[in-house]
Structure formats: structure tokens, C-alpha cells
Short mmCIF file of C-alpha atoms and ligand atoms in Angstrom, two decimals:
data_model
loop_
_atom_site.label_atom_id
_atom_site.label_comp_id
_atom_site.label_asym_id
_atom_site.label_seq_id
_atom_site.Cartn_x
_atom_site.Cartn_y
_atom_site.Cartn_z
CA MET D 1 85.28 77.08 121.90
CA ASP D 2 87.91 74.70 120.49
CA LYS D 3 87.78 76.35 117.13
CA LEU D 4 90.30 78.98 116.13
CA ILE D 5 88.78 82.45 115.92
CA TYR D 6 90.56 84.42 113.24
CA LEU D 7 90.08 88.17 113.64
CA ASP D 8 93.17 89.42 111.86
CA ASN D 9 91.90 89.69 108.30
CA ALA D 10 93.67 93.03 107.79
CA ALA D 11 97.01 91.22 108.19
CA THR D 12 96.13 88.50 105.74
CA THR D 13 93.19 86.32 104.75
CA GLN D 14 92.44 82.69 104.08
CA VAL D 15 92.92 81.59 100.47
CA TYR D 16 89.41 80.53 99.50
CA PRO D 17 89.14 76.91 98.28
CA GLU D 18 87.63 78.17 95.00
CA VAL D 19 90.71 80.35 94.54
CA LEU D 20 93.08 77.47 95.20
CA ASP D 21 91.14 75.24 92.80
CA ALA D 22 91.48 77.87 90.08
CA MET D 23 95.23 78.12 90.70
CA LEU D 24 96.22 74.46 90.89
CA PRO D 25 96.23 73.55 87.16
CA TYR D 26 98.76 76.32 86.53
CA PHE D 27 101.42 74.59 88.62
CA THR D 28 101.46 71.07 87.23
CA GLN D 29 99.43 71.17 84.02
CA TYR D 30 99.65 74.54 82.28
CA TYR D 31 103.09 75.47 83.55
CA GLY D 32 104.26 77.07 80.31
CA ASN D 33 105.79 80.54 80.40
CA PRO D 34 103.01 82.95 79.39
CA SER D 35 105.53 84.89 77.29
CA ALA D 36 106.43 81.86 75.13
CA ILE D 37 105.31 81.47 71.51
CA TYR D 38 104.11 77.85 71.42
CA THR D 39 100.48 76.87 71.82
CA PHE D 40 101.12 75.05 75.10
CA ALA D 41 101.93 78.36 76.83
CA GLY D 42 98.86 79.99 75.33
CA LYS D 43 96.62 78.60 78.05
CA ALA D 44 98.72 80.34 80.71
CA ALA D 45 98.84 83.60 78.74
CA LYS D 46 95.08 83.54 78.32
CA ALA D 47 94.55 82.97 82.04
CA VAL D 48 96.84 85.89 82.90
CA ASN D 49 94.89 88.17 80.60
CA GLU D 50 91.52 87.04 81.95
CA ALA D 51 92.69 87.80 85.47
CA ARG D 52 93.97 91.19 84.30
CA ALA D 53 90.55 91.99 82.85
CA ALA D 54 88.72 90.96 86.05
CA LEU D 55 91.01 93.11 88.19
CA ALA D 56 90.74 96.12 85.88
CA ALA D 57 86.95 95.90 85.81
CA GLY D 58 86.88 96.11 89.60
CA ILE D 59 88.27 99.66 89.61
CA GLY D 60 86.92 101.00 86.32
CA ALA D 61 90.26 100.61 84.53
CA VAL D 62 91.17 98.89 81.26
CA PRO D 63 93.27 95.69 81.32
CA GLU D 64 96.38 97.34 79.83
CA GLU D 65 96.53 99.63 82.85
CA ILE D 66 97.13 96.72 85.28
CA TYR D 67 100.77 95.80 85.98
CA PHE D 68 101.37 92.69 88.08
CA THR D 69 103.88 92.99 90.91
CA GLY D 70 105.09 90.90 93.84
CA GLY D 71 102.51 92.47 96.18
CA GLY D 72 101.35 95.70 97.76
CA SER D 73 104.77 96.67 99.10
CA GLU D 74 106.39 96.46 95.67
CA SER D 75 103.53 98.45 94.10
CA ASP D 76 103.96 101.23 96.69
CA ASN D 77 107.75 101.29 96.22
CA TRP D 78 107.31 101.44 92.48
CA ALA D 79 104.77 104.28 92.58
CA LEU D 80 106.85 106.53 94.81
CA LYS D 81 110.37 105.82 93.59
CA ALA D 82 109.61 105.75 89.87
CA ALA D 83 107.34 108.81 89.98
CA VAL D 84 110.13 110.80 91.57
CA GLU D 85 112.76 109.48 89.20
CA THR D 86 110.65 110.30 86.17
CA PHE D 87 110.03 113.80 87.51
CA GLY D 88 113.73 114.32 88.06
CA ARG D 89 114.92 113.42 91.50
CA GLU D 90 116.66 116.73 92.20
CA GLY D 91 114.14 118.88 93.94
CA ALA D 92 111.13 116.60 93.56
CA HIS D 93 108.51 117.04 96.26
CA ILE D 94 106.04 114.41 97.49
CA ILE D 95 102.92 114.97 99.55
CA THR D 96 101.86 112.03 101.68
CA THR D 97 100.44 111.50 105.18
CA LYS D 98 101.59 110.49 108.63
CA ILE D 99 99.34 107.42 108.67
CA GLU D 100 100.50 105.59 105.54
CA HIS D 101 101.63 101.97 105.57
CA HIS D 102 105.39 101.56 106.04
CA ALA D 103 105.74 100.54 102.38
CA VAL D 104 104.89 104.15 101.53
CA LEU D 105 106.46 105.86 104.56
CA HIS D 106 109.79 104.07 104.32
CA SER D 107 109.94 104.64 100.55
CA ALA D 108 109.35 108.34 101.19
CA GLN D 109 112.11 108.39 103.82
CA TYR D 110 114.46 106.61 101.40
CA LEU D 111 113.77 109.30 98.81
CA GLU D 112 114.28 112.07 101.36
CA LYS D 113 117.79 110.74 102.04
CA ARG D 114 118.43 111.12 98.32
CA GLY D 115 117.45 114.75 98.08
CA CYS D 116 113.66 114.70 97.74
CA LYS D 117 111.41 116.85 99.85
CA VAL D 118 108.45 115.16 101.51
CA THR D 119 105.46 116.68 103.29
CA TYR D 120 103.82 114.28 105.78
CA LEU D 121 100.33 115.62 106.32
CA ASP D 122 98.65 115.52 109.72
CA VAL D 123 95.27 113.85 110.05
CA ASP D 124 92.35 114.74 112.31
CA GLU D 125 91.36 112.83 115.46
CA ASN D 126 89.49 110.21 113.40
CA GLY D 127 92.34 109.73 110.96
CA PHE D 128 90.94 111.80 108.08
CA VAL D 129 93.30 113.65 105.76
CA ARG D 130 91.90 117.13 105.08
CA PRO D 131 91.74 117.87 101.33
CA GLU D 132 92.45 121.56 102.04
CA ASP D 133 95.75 120.52 103.67
CA VAL D 134 96.69 118.62 100.51
CA LYS D 135 95.95 121.74 98.47
CA ALA D 136 97.96 123.99 100.78
CA ALA D 137 100.98 121.67 100.63
CA ILE D 138 101.33 121.82 96.84
CA ARG D 139 104.54 123.38 95.55
CA ALA D 140 105.77 124.13 92.04
CA ASN D 141 107.92 120.98 92.19
CA THR D 142 105.35 118.56 93.65
CA ALA D 143 105.75 115.32 91.70
CA LEU D 144 103.28 113.08 93.49
CA ILE D 145 100.46 113.02 96.01
CA SER D 146 100.16 109.67 97.81
CA VAL D 147 97.23 109.14 100.17
CA MET D 148 95.96 105.71 101.18
CA ALA D 149 92.38 104.69 100.35
CA ALA D 150 91.71 103.24 103.80
CA ASN D 151 93.97 102.90 106.81
CA ASN D 152 95.14 99.40 107.71
CA GLU D 153 95.12 100.02 111.45
CA ILE D 154 92.10 102.14 112.32
CA GLY D 155 90.09 101.53 109.13
CA THR D 156 89.36 105.16 108.27
CA ILE D 157 88.28 105.64 104.64
CA GLU D 158 89.92 108.73 103.14
CA PRO D 159 88.20 111.34 100.90
CA LEU D 160 89.89 110.11 97.72
CA ARG D 161 87.63 111.86 95.25
CA GLU D 162 88.25 115.31 96.75
CA ILE D 163 92.00 114.71 96.91
CA GLY D 164 92.00 113.34 93.36
CA GLU D 165 90.24 116.46 92.12
CA ILE D 166 92.89 118.66 93.71
CA ALA D 167 95.66 116.56 92.15
CA LYS D 168 94.02 116.77 88.74
CA GLU D 169 93.39 120.53 88.91
CA ASN D 170 97.09 121.00 89.62
CA GLY D 171 98.37 118.46 87.10
CA ILE D 172 100.03 116.31 89.80
CA LEU D 173 100.15 112.50 89.81
CA PHE D 174 97.87 110.92 92.40
CA HIS D 175 98.78 107.55 93.93
CA THR D 176 96.66 105.65 96.41
CA ASP D 177 97.64 102.61 98.46
CA ALA D 178 94.34 100.76 98.14
CA VAL D 179 95.56 97.46 99.58
CA GLN D 180 92.96 97.52 102.39
CA ALA D 181 90.19 98.97 100.26
CA PHE D 182 90.40 97.01 97.00
CA GLY D 183 87.63 94.41 96.84
CA HIS D 184 86.14 95.65 100.13
CA ILE D 185 84.68 99.05 99.19
CA PRO D 186 83.89 100.60 95.79
CA LEU D 187 86.79 102.33 94.03
CA ASP D 188 86.74 104.03 90.65
CA VAL D 189 89.99 105.34 89.21
CA ASN D 190 88.19 107.72 86.87
CA ALA D 191 85.64 109.20 89.26
CA MET D 192 88.38 109.55 91.89
CA HIS D 193 91.04 110.85 89.45
CA ILE D 194 93.55 108.20 90.52
CA ASP D 195 96.67 107.79 88.35
CA LEU D 196 98.39 105.03 90.33
CA LEU D 197 96.78 102.46 92.62
CA SER D 198 98.34 99.64 94.66
CA ALA D 199 96.48 96.41 95.45
CA SER D 200 97.39 93.00 96.86
CA ALA D 201 95.78 89.56 96.53
CA HIS D 202 96.28 88.24 100.04
CA LYS D 203 94.03 90.88 101.61
CA ILE D 204 91.06 89.62 99.57
CA ASN D 205 91.31 85.83 100.02
CA GLY D 206 93.89 85.40 97.28
CA PRO D 207 97.46 84.12 97.57
CA LYS D 208 100.40 86.00 99.10
CA GLY D 209 103.15 87.50 96.96
CA ILE D 210 101.05 88.86 94.11
CA GLY D 211 99.69 92.36 93.62
CA PHE D 212 99.33 94.99 90.96
CA LEU D 213 100.00 98.62 90.31
CA TYR D 214 97.35 100.34 88.22
CA ILE D 215 99.00 102.94 85.99
CA ARG D 216 96.69 105.29 84.10
CA LYS D 217 97.28 105.24 80.36
CA GLY D 218 99.67 107.98 79.32
CA THR D 219 101.27 108.34 82.77
CA LYS D 220 104.99 108.99 82.55
CA ILE D 221 106.54 106.57 84.97
CA GLY D 222 109.51 104.26 84.45
CA SER D 223 110.21 100.67 85.46
CA PHE D 224 111.12 99.61 88.95
CA ILE D 225 112.18 96.00 88.34
CA HIS D 226 114.43 95.83 85.28
CA GLY D 227 114.96 92.75 83.13
CA GLY D 228 112.76 91.10 80.54
CA ALA D 229 110.01 92.73 78.53
CA GLN D 230 107.04 91.42 80.54
CA GLU D 231 104.14 93.71 81.42
CA ARG D 232 104.60 95.95 78.38
CA GLN D 233 108.27 96.42 79.30
CA ARG D 234 107.40 98.02 82.59
CA ARG D 235 107.80 95.19 85.10
CA ALA D 236 110.29 92.47 84.36
CA GLY D 237 110.10 88.92 85.70
CA THR D 238 108.39 85.73 84.55
CA HIS D 239 104.69 85.97 85.32
CA ASN D 240 103.50 84.31 88.51
CA THR D 241 100.74 82.59 86.53
CA ALA D 242 99.11 80.68 89.38
CA GLY D 243 99.28 83.71 91.67
CA ILE D 244 97.77 85.95 89.02
CA VAL D 245 94.97 83.44 88.35
CA GLY D 246 94.27 83.26 92.10
CA PHE D 247 94.22 87.06 92.37
CA GLY D 248 91.77 87.27 89.46
CA LYS D 249 89.49 84.63 90.97
CA ALA D 250 89.59 86.26 94.41
CA ALA D 251 88.73 89.64 92.87
CA GLU D 252 85.86 88.16 90.87
CA MET D 253 84.43 86.67 94.06
CA ALA D 254 84.98 89.87 96.06
CA PHE D 255 83.34 92.12 93.47
CA HIS D 256 80.51 89.70 92.78
CA ASP D 257 78.89 90.13 96.20
CA MET D 258 80.70 93.15 97.57
CA ALA D 259 77.53 94.98 98.63
CA GLU D 260 76.12 92.06 100.65
CA ARG D 261 79.48 91.21 102.14
CA LYS D 262 79.99 94.83 103.15
CA GLU D 263 76.56 95.02 104.77
CA LYS D 264 77.03 91.77 106.68
CA GLU D 265 80.46 92.69 108.00
CA THR D 266 79.37 96.22 108.88
CA GLU D 267 76.44 94.94 110.94
CA LEU D 268 78.59 92.53 112.92
CA ARG D 269 81.36 95.11 113.30
CA ASP D 270 78.88 97.64 114.73
CA TYR D 271 77.55 95.03 117.12
CA LEU D 272 81.11 94.33 118.29
CA ILE D 273 81.90 98.03 118.69
CA ASP D 274 78.69 98.71 120.64
CA ARG D 275 79.29 95.81 123.01
CA VAL D 276 82.91 96.70 123.73
CA LEU D 277 82.23 100.39 124.29
CA THR D 278 79.25 99.80 126.57
CA GLU D 279 80.55 96.79 128.50
CA ILE D 280 84.21 97.64 129.00
CA PRO D 281 84.97 100.80 130.98
CA TYR D 282 87.77 103.14 129.88
CA SER D 283 87.73 101.84 126.33
CA ARG D 284 87.68 103.94 123.19
CA LEU D 285 87.11 103.32 119.50
CA ASN D 286 89.80 104.60 117.14
CA GLY D 287 88.88 105.83 113.69
CA ASP D 288 85.57 107.17 112.48
CA ARG D 289 82.38 105.49 113.69
CA THR D 290 80.90 105.04 110.20
CA GLN D 291 83.47 106.04 107.53
CA ARG D 292 85.52 102.92 108.25
CA LEU D 293 86.30 99.63 106.55
CA PRO D 294 83.39 97.19 106.93
CA GLY D 295 85.38 94.61 108.87
CA ASN D 296 87.55 96.89 111.03
CA ALA D 297 87.18 97.54 114.76
CA HIS D 298 90.07 99.18 116.60
CA PHE D 299 90.10 99.98 120.31
CA CYS D 300 92.31 101.30 123.07
CA PHE D 301 91.89 100.10 126.63
CA ARG D 302 93.42 102.32 129.27
CA PHE D 303 95.80 100.90 131.89
CA ILE D 304 96.79 97.80 129.94
CA GLU D 305 99.48 96.73 127.47
CA GLY D 306 98.16 95.64 124.09
CA GLU D 307 100.83 92.94 123.82
CA SER D 308 99.66 91.23 127.04
CA LEU D 309 96.09 91.34 125.82
CA LEU D 310 97.12 89.69 122.52
CA ILE D 311 98.99 86.88 124.28
CA LEU D 312 96.05 86.11 126.54
CA LEU D 313 93.60 86.23 123.65
CA ASP D 314 95.85 83.80 121.79
CA GLN D 315 95.69 81.43 124.77
CA ASN D 316 91.94 81.46 124.22
CA GLY D 317 92.25 80.67 120.52
CA ILE D 318 91.66 84.21 119.29
CA CYS D 319 93.97 85.71 116.65
CA ALA D 320 94.06 89.49 116.88
CA SER D 321 96.53 92.31 116.42
CA SER D 322 97.57 95.50 118.14
CA GLY D 323 97.41 97.34 114.83
CA SER D 324 99.88 96.91 112.06
CA ALA D 325 101.43 93.47 111.56
CA CYS D 326 104.68 95.25 110.82
CA THR D 327 104.93 96.93 114.20
CA SER D 328 103.99 93.90 116.29
CA GLY D 329 106.94 93.05 118.43
CA ALA D 330 108.18 96.63 118.33
CA LEU D 331 107.91 98.66 121.50
CA ASP D 332 107.12 102.00 119.90
CA PRO D 333 103.43 102.81 119.82
CA SER D 334 101.83 102.88 116.40
CA HIS D 335 102.60 105.92 114.24
CA VAL D 336 98.93 105.98 113.27
CA LEU D 337 97.70 106.23 116.86
CA LEU D 338 100.20 108.99 117.62
CA ALA D 339 99.06 110.81 114.47
CA ILE D 340 95.44 110.86 115.64
CA GLY D 341 96.67 112.48 118.84
CA LEU D 342 96.67 109.65 121.37
CA ALA D 343 99.10 109.80 124.30
CA HIS D 344 101.75 107.06 124.33
CA GLU D 345 100.29 105.28 127.35
CA ILE D 346 96.87 105.08 125.73
CA ALA D 347 98.23 104.06 122.32
CA HIS D 348 100.02 101.14 124.00
CA GLY D 349 96.72 99.51 124.97
CA SER D 350 95.47 98.98 121.44
CA LEU D 351 93.58 96.09 119.89
CA ARG D 352 92.59 95.62 116.25
CA LEU D 353 89.92 93.06 115.38
CA THR D 354 89.30 92.61 111.66
CA LEU D 355 86.36 90.49 110.57
CA SER D 356 85.64 88.53 107.42
CA GLU D 357 82.33 87.68 105.79
CA LYS D 358 82.62 84.30 107.51
CA THR D 359 82.92 85.69 111.04
CA THR D 360 79.91 84.71 113.15
CA LYS D 361 78.02 86.42 115.96
CA GLU D 362 78.95 83.51 118.26
CA GLU D 363 82.63 84.18 117.59
CA ILE D 364 82.15 87.87 118.36
CA ASP D 365 80.20 87.13 121.56
CA TYR D 366 82.90 84.74 122.76
CA THR D 367 85.61 87.26 121.88
CA VAL D 368 83.90 90.12 123.73
CA GLU D 369 83.53 87.93 126.84
CA LYS D 370 87.21 87.03 126.71
CA ILE D 371 88.30 90.64 126.20
CA LYS D 372 86.19 91.67 129.19
CA GLU D 373 87.75 89.01 131.40
CA ILE D 374 91.31 89.67 130.26
CA VAL D 375 91.11 93.46 130.46
CA GLU D 376 89.75 93.19 133.99
CA ARG D 377 92.46 90.72 134.96
CA LEU D 378 95.26 92.89 133.52
CA ARG D 379 93.86 96.01 135.17
CA ASN D 380 93.76 94.27 138.52
CA MET D 381 97.51 93.71 138.19
CA SER D 382 98.22 97.28 137.08
CA PRO D 383 99.64 99.79 139.61
CA LEU D 384 98.49 102.59 137.31
CA TYR D 385 94.94 101.38 137.48
CA GLU D 386 95.14 101.00 141.25
CA ASP D 387 96.34 104.61 141.60
CA PHE D 388 93.61 105.78 139.27
CA ILE D 389 90.87 104.00 141.24
CA LYS D 390 92.19 105.36 144.54
CA LYS D 391 92.12 108.90 143.15
CA GLN D 392 88.58 108.34 141.86
CA ALA D 393 87.51 107.33 145.34
CA LEU D 394 88.79 110.56 146.94
C1 PLP V 1 99.21 94.74 103.64
C2 PLP V 1 99.41 96.14 103.19
C3 PLP V 1 100.47 96.50 102.34
C4 PLP V 1 101.52 95.51 101.91
O1 PLP V 1 101.04 94.58 100.97
P1 PLP V 1 101.85 93.21 100.77
O2 PLP V 1 101.15 92.55 99.64
O3 PLP V 1 101.76 92.46 102.05
O4 PLP V 1 103.25 93.60 100.42
C5 PLP V 1 100.56 97.81 101.91
N1 PLP V 1 99.67 98.72 102.30
C6 PLP V 1 98.63 98.44 103.11
C7 PLP V 1 97.66 99.49 103.48
C8 PLP V 1 98.47 97.13 103.59
O5 PLP V 1 97.46 96.85 104.40
#
């Protein structure tokens, strides 16, 4: 195959041509500042508000609850840092999990250094947070519960509704990092009792550098970026009109055929998982078999280094990841794989393949053949594997 095979859609996605087309006029034609008074800027302001409405509708929110940000990382930083500040930093306690994205984990660590207390909940072997653990961790001074909607590495979908109910019963703010889930699986801020929700455009075929934080009406939470009065005085900075329009268009497209897209990706994902597990010895699937993101497959192959596998796949035109884009290049095994209880040497041999609705069966077949070849080749060079086989033979 001469074609590039892109199986890293959890890291970022292609901007769809329809999305780009929707964005383009807002660079050269309707470039007015949406906050300006004159009619010329009105076109931009209207486009921003239409996008806001489309995004809100996708999660059962109202448009005034959507606050545009510079992406998922900013939304996560905002939710954690501002929630704690509003609560009163001295003695505030946060409940989160060991498998969050670094935008949440590193914000929590930052707050810990400034006097906050943080509980990092364990997860089970499939990556599920147990709602009863959330309940047991609640203290009198708990300011926020932050649990991701779906994990970016192993794809596990968390029991948001149960956790939201616990948060609500106890009058505690509930934030979810929904960057991997938004536009891919159904989310409802009311049914799930979510007060704060982070989303990002570039994970749903929109542009990079634009996201939002949903803030439930009436939630006491201050600003994170200070300056002008944009976004109802809660998030300063001239609107990224084209980015916002692109995000709105991408969300419209994602929500329009979410059910079919989900079914198609799930079918191909299950085919991929079945082939890998049956055809490659000493391989394992990470994350739950069914409660996982439609496009996510995540494996560990014993006796090999994930990095070597990625390099050899790249030489065959296949873009894949060992897990989180943020830890690629780092030598430590993924915090998510350690949290689900994998030994270091097994966690090192990880491979994440994330599909899109455009991924084909031919691409998956080619990829599985290449993985088989490469894993065998790497194992044949591995002293660990040699020892293992010798011991098996005894
Ligand atoms: C990608 C991602 C982020 C970061 O979003 P950006 O828009 O890239 O800043 C945060 N959380 C999760 C779960 C992600 O997958």
C-alpha cells in the first residue's frame, strides 16, 4: 500500500473539507471582531452564536452555558484551578483518578503544591472508576470531583451518570474531561448531572486550538484567562471566529450521524481486536471489551518495545501510537497502564490504534499483517523471548 494509513485519531483528526469550507470566509471576508458594534462584525458574531448553539445542543445544554477556550487543556485547567479558587484554596479537596489526561493530572499536582488535597482514585483492571470509591473519598471540604468521560489511551467509558448522582447528592461540583467522548458517544449534562465539561474541536475533525468548557448555569466559578469582557466576562480574548465556526460545523456533522458512525467504527474495531488477539500470541487487549470508545483498540505485546513497533509500522506507512501523544518519547510506561495493574515490562509493549469512520477493512487487514510480521521480527531479536521459549520447552 502506498497510501498513508492513519490510525491515530485519538491524537488528532483530519479537518474535514466541509469544516474548512465553513471556516474560510471568516479569515478573509468576515474578519470583523465579533464583539464590535458595526454591522460588518455582525456576520462573525452571528456565526459564533450559531456554533455555540450547535455545540450546546450536542450535550443537552443551552448556548449560554458554552464558553470557548483555546482547547481541551485550557478547559481542564480552568475547571480545576478556578473551582478550587472559588471554593477557597486553603483546605480545598479534589477527587480525581489515576488515569486522567495530563491536563487534569498536572493541574491537580499544581494545586497540591499550593495547599490543596487531592485524592487520585484507583481504577479496576479494565480502567473503570468505581462509583462507590468516589463516594467513600468525599470529605467535608471536597470542592470538585473530576472524572474523565472516556480514557484517551485504553478507551474505557466511565460510569458518568452514577458518579454525577453521587456528586449531586453531596452538593459537589462535577467536572468531566469529555475530550475523547464528545461527538463520539452520547453525553447529556442533565441526565449525567455534569456541572463542568471539557471538549476540543480537533478530536472530532475540527481545527486545533479551539475548545469549550461547559459551565452549568448558576455554577460559582471564576475566570481563568483575565482581560476583556468576552464570553460573558468569564473568558477573555478576541474570539477565534474561524476556529469556533469550524468547531460548530464539525460538531454538527458528528452529531448528525453519530449512531451510524459509532456502529461502523465499532464493527471494524471488533474485527481488528479479534484478529490481533487470535493471530498474535502473547498479546492482550487493554480496557473493557465492549464499554470502550467505538474507534479505540489498545494492545500490549509481550517481549517487545512499543517504540520499536511504532517505528517499524511508520516505515510501512502506518501512523499509530503507544498510548498518549504526550508520553511518546518518554521512557516511563504509561500511567494509565500502570493504574490498570500491568507490570512495567508488559506496559512497555503497548500499541494504540484509533480508527475513524473513514478507516477501511483493507487498511485494517494490511495493518494486522504488518503488526504480525513486526512483532515476530522483534521477538526473534529479543533475549527475553528466547529465554521464555527455552523455559517453555523444558
Ligand atoms: C486531547 C485531549 C486533551 C487535550 O486537548 P487539547 O485540545 O489538545 O488541548 C485533554 N483530555 C483528553 C482526554 C484528550 O484526549
